[in-house]
Coordinates of C-alpha atoms in Angstrom, one line a residue:
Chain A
X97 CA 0.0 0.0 0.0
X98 CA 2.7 2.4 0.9
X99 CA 4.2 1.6 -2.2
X100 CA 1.5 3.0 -4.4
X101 CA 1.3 6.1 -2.8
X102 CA 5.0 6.0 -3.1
X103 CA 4.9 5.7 -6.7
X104 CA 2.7 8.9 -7.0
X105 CA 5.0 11.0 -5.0
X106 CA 8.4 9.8 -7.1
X107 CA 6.3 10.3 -10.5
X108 CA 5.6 14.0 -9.6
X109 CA 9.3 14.0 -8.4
X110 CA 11.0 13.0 -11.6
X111 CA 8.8 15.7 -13.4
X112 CA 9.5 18.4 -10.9
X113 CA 13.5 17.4 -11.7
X114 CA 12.9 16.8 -15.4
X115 CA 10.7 20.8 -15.4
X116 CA 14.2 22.2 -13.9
X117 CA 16.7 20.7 -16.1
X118 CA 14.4 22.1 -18.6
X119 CA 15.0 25.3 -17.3
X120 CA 18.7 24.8 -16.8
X121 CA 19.1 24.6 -20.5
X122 CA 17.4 27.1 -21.4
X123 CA 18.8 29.8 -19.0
X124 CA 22.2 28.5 -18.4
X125 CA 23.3 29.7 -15.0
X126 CA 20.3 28.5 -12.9
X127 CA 21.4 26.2 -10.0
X128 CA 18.5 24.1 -9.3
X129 CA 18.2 24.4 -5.2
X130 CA 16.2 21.3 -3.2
X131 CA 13.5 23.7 -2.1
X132 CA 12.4 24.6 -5.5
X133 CA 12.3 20.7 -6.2
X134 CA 9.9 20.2 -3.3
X135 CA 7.7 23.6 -4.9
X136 CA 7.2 21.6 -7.9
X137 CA 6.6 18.8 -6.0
X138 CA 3.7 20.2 -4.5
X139 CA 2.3 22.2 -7.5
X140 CA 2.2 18.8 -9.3
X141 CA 0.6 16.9 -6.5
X142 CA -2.0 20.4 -6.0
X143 CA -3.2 19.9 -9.5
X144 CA -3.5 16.0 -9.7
X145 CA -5.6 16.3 -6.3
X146 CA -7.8 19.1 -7.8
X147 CA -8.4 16.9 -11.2
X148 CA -9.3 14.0 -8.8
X149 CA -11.2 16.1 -6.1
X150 CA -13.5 19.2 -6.9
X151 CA -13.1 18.4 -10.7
X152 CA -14.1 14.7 -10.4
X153 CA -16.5 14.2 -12.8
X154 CA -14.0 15.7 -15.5
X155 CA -12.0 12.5 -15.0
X156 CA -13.1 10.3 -17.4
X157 CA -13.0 12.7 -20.2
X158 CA -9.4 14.3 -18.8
X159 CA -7.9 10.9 -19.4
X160 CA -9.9 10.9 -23.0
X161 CA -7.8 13.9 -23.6
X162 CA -4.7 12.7 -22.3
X163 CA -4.7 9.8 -24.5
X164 CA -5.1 12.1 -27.9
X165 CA -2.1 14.2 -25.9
X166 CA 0.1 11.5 -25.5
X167 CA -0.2 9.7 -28.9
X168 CA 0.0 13.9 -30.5
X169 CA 2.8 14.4 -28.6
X170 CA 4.6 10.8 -29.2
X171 CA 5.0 11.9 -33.0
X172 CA 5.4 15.4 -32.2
X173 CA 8.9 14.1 -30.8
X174 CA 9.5 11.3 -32.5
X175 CA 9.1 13.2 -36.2
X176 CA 11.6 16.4 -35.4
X177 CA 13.9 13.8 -33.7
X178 CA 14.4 11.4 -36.8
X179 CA 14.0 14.4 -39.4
X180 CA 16.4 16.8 -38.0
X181 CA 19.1 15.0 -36.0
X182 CA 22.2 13.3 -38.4
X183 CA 22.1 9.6 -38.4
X184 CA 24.1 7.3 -36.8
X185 CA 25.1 3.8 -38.8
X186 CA 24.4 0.5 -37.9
X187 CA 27.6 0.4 -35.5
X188 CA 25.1 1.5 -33.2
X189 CA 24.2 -1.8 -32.5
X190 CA 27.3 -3.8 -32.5
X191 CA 29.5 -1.6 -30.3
X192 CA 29.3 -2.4 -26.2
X193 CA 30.1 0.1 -23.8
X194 CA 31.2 -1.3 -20.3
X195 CA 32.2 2.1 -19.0
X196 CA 31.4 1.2 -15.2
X197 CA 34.2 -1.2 -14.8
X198 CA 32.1 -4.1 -13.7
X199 CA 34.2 -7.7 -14.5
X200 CA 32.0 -8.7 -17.5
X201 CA 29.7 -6.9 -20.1
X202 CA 26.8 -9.6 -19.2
X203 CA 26.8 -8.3 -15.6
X204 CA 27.0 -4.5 -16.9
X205 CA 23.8 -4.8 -18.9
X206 CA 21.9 -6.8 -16.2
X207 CA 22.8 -3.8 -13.8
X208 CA 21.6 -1.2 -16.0
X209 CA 18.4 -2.8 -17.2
X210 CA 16.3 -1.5 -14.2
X211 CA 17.0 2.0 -14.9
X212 CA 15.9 1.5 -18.1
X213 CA 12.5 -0.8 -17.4
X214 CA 11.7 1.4 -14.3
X215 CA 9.6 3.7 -16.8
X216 CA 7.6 0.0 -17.7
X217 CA 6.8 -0.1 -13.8
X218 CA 3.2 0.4 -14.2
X219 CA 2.6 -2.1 -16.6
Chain B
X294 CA -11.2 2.3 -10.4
X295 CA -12.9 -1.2 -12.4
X296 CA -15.6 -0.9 -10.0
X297 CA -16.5 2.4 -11.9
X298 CA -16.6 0.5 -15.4
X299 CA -19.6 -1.2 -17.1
X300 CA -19.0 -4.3 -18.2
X301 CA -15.6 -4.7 -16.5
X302 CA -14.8 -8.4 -16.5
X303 CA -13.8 -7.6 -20.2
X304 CA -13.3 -4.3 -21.0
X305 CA -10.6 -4.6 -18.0
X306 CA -8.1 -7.3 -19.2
X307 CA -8.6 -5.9 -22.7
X308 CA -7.5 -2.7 -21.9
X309 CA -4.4 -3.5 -19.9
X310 CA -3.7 -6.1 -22.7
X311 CA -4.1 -3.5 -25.5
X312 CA -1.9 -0.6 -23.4
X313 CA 0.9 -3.1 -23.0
X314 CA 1.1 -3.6 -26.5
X315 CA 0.9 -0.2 -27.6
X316 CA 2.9 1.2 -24.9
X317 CA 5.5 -1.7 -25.5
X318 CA 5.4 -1.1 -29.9
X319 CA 5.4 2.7 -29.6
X320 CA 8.4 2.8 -26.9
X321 CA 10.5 0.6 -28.9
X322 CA 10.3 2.8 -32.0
X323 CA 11.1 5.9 -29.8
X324 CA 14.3 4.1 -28.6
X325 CA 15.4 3.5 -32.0
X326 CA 14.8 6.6 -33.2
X327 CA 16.6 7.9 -29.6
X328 CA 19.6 5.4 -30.4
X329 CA 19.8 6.9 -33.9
X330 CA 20.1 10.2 -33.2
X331 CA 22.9 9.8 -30.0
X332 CA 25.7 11.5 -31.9
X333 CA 28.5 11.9 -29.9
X334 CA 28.7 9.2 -27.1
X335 CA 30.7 10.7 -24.7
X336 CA 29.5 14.4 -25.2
X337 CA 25.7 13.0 -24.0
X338 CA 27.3 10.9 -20.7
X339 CA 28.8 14.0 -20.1
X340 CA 25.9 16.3 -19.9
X341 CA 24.8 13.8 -17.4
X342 CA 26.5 16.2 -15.0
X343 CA 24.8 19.6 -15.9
X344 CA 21.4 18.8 -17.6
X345 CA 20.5 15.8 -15.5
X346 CA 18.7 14.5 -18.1
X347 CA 20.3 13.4 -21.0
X348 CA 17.5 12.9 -23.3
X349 CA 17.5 17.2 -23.7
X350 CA 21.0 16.9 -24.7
X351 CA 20.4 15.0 -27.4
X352 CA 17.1 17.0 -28.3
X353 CA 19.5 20.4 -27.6
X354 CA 21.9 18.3 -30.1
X355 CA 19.6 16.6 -32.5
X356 CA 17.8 19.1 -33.6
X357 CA 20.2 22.5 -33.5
X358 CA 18.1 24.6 -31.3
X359 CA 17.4 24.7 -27.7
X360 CA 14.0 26.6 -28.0
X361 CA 12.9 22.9 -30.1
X362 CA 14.3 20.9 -27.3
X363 CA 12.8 23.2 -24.6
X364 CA 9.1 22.7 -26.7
X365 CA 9.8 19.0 -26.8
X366 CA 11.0 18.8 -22.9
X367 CA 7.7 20.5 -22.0
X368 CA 5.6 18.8 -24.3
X369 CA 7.2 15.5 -21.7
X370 CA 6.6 17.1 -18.5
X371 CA 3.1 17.9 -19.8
X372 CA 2.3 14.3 -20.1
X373 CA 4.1 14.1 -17.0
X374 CA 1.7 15.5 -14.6
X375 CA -1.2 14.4 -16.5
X376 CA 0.3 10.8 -15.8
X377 CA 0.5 11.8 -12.2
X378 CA -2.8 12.7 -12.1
X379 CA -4.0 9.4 -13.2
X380 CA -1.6 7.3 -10.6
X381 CA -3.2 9.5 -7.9
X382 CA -6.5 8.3 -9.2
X383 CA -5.6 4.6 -9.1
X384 CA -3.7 4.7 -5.8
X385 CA -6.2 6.5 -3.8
X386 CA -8.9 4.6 -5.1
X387 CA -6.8 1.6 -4.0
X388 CA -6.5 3.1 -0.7
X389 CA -10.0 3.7 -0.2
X390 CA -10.7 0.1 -1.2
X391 CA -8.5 -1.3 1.5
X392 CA -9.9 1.0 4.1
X393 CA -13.7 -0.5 3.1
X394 CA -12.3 -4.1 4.0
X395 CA -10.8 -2.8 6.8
X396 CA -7.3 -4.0 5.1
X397 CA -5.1 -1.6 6.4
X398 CA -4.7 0.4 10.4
X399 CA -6.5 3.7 10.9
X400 CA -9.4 2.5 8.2
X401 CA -11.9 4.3 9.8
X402 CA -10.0 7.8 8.8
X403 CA -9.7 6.4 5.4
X404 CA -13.4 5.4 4.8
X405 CA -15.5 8.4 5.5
X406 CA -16.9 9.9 2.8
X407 CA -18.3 13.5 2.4
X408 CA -21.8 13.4 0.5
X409 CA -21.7 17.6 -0.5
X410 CA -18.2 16.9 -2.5
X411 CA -18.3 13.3 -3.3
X412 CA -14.9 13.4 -1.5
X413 CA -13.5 10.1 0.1

């Protein structure tokens, strides 16, 4: 149980992170202090608790509109990405990286695919 | 939250079935297309340090401008908090559940429910 409500908390987390490193590259010398961190935090949490509160009824049709967001938005990145970035070749897929120093490149892949399936979590 | 659904005993398992899939199909193309566009290697572990997140580095870098990668970045934390919103939903309505089968300690804070705002 305390997981769950654990999971929302570090999901508005990562955002509030992900919003200031945003900003960092946009204005280059902001230092990104804790407090602001925990502002976001709470702005996040504020609005999620007012969709699921006062605004309740709007639920079902929020997440109607979140879906056409998210699949909008999935080719809105996905197109500039591939159209405007210079390709890579196919080494891409060949050449292994062990640049933790663990003993063997099997064991450096098994640690790093949680980071990577973390995002797969809710699924 | 399937309490809420008509039919649920198969519009449920459908729908976590069909969101696997698509979740799982569309993330692998963006990873390719991610993977693809890396560039320089050691120039995106490096902005580890500054940015944080390396996936704006490689926007910043990919596409040549910083207001694109700025758009893109928000356009993730957008989707972001709406996602939040939704795992608020589900955990609290999990919560609430627990508290009505008196699952969990201090139920009877958890279960009352206030009939002017619908609020639980």
């Amino acid at each position: 149980m305390a997981g769950w409500q654990a999971v929302t908390a570090s999901a508005a987390y990562l955002i509030g992170t992900l919003l200031q490193s945003v900003i960092i590259m946009v204005k280059m010398d902001y230092i990104p202090q804790p407090w602001q961190t925990m502002l976001f935090l709470w702005a996040i949490l504020a609005f999620a608790v007012f969709i699921n509160t006062v605004a309740s009824k709007t639920l079902a049709h929020f997440e109607g509109l979140i879906l056409v967001f998210h699949v909008l938005g999935f080719f809105a990145i996905l197109i500039p990405l591939v159209y405007l970035a210079p390709h890579g070749d196919a080494s891409l897929f060949t050449t292994f990286v062990n640049a933790g120093g663990w003993p063997t490149q099997g064991l450096s892949f098994m640690i790093g695919l949680p980071a990577s399936v973390f995002s797969l979590i809710g699924t | 939250m399937a309490e809420e659904i008509k039919n649920a005993s198969t519009v449920v398992p459908r729908a976590i079935l069909f969101s696997i899939l698509l979740n799982g199909i569309l993330g692998f193309a963006m990873l390719l297309a991610y993977l693809f566009c890396l560039g320089d290697l050691e120039a995106v572990l490096e902005s580890q340090a500054t940015l944080g997140y390396p996936f704006l580095f490689v926007f910043q870098t990919g596409t040549g401008s910083t207001a694109g990668a700025a758009v893109m970045g928000l356009i993730v934390v957008t989707l972001g908090v709406c996602s939040t919103v939704g795992v608020l939903a589900s955990s609290s309505r999990m919560l609430w559940s627990f508290a009505r089968d008196r699952g969990i300690p201090l139920w009877t804070h958890f279960i009352k429910v206030s009939l002017p705002l619908s609020v639980s």
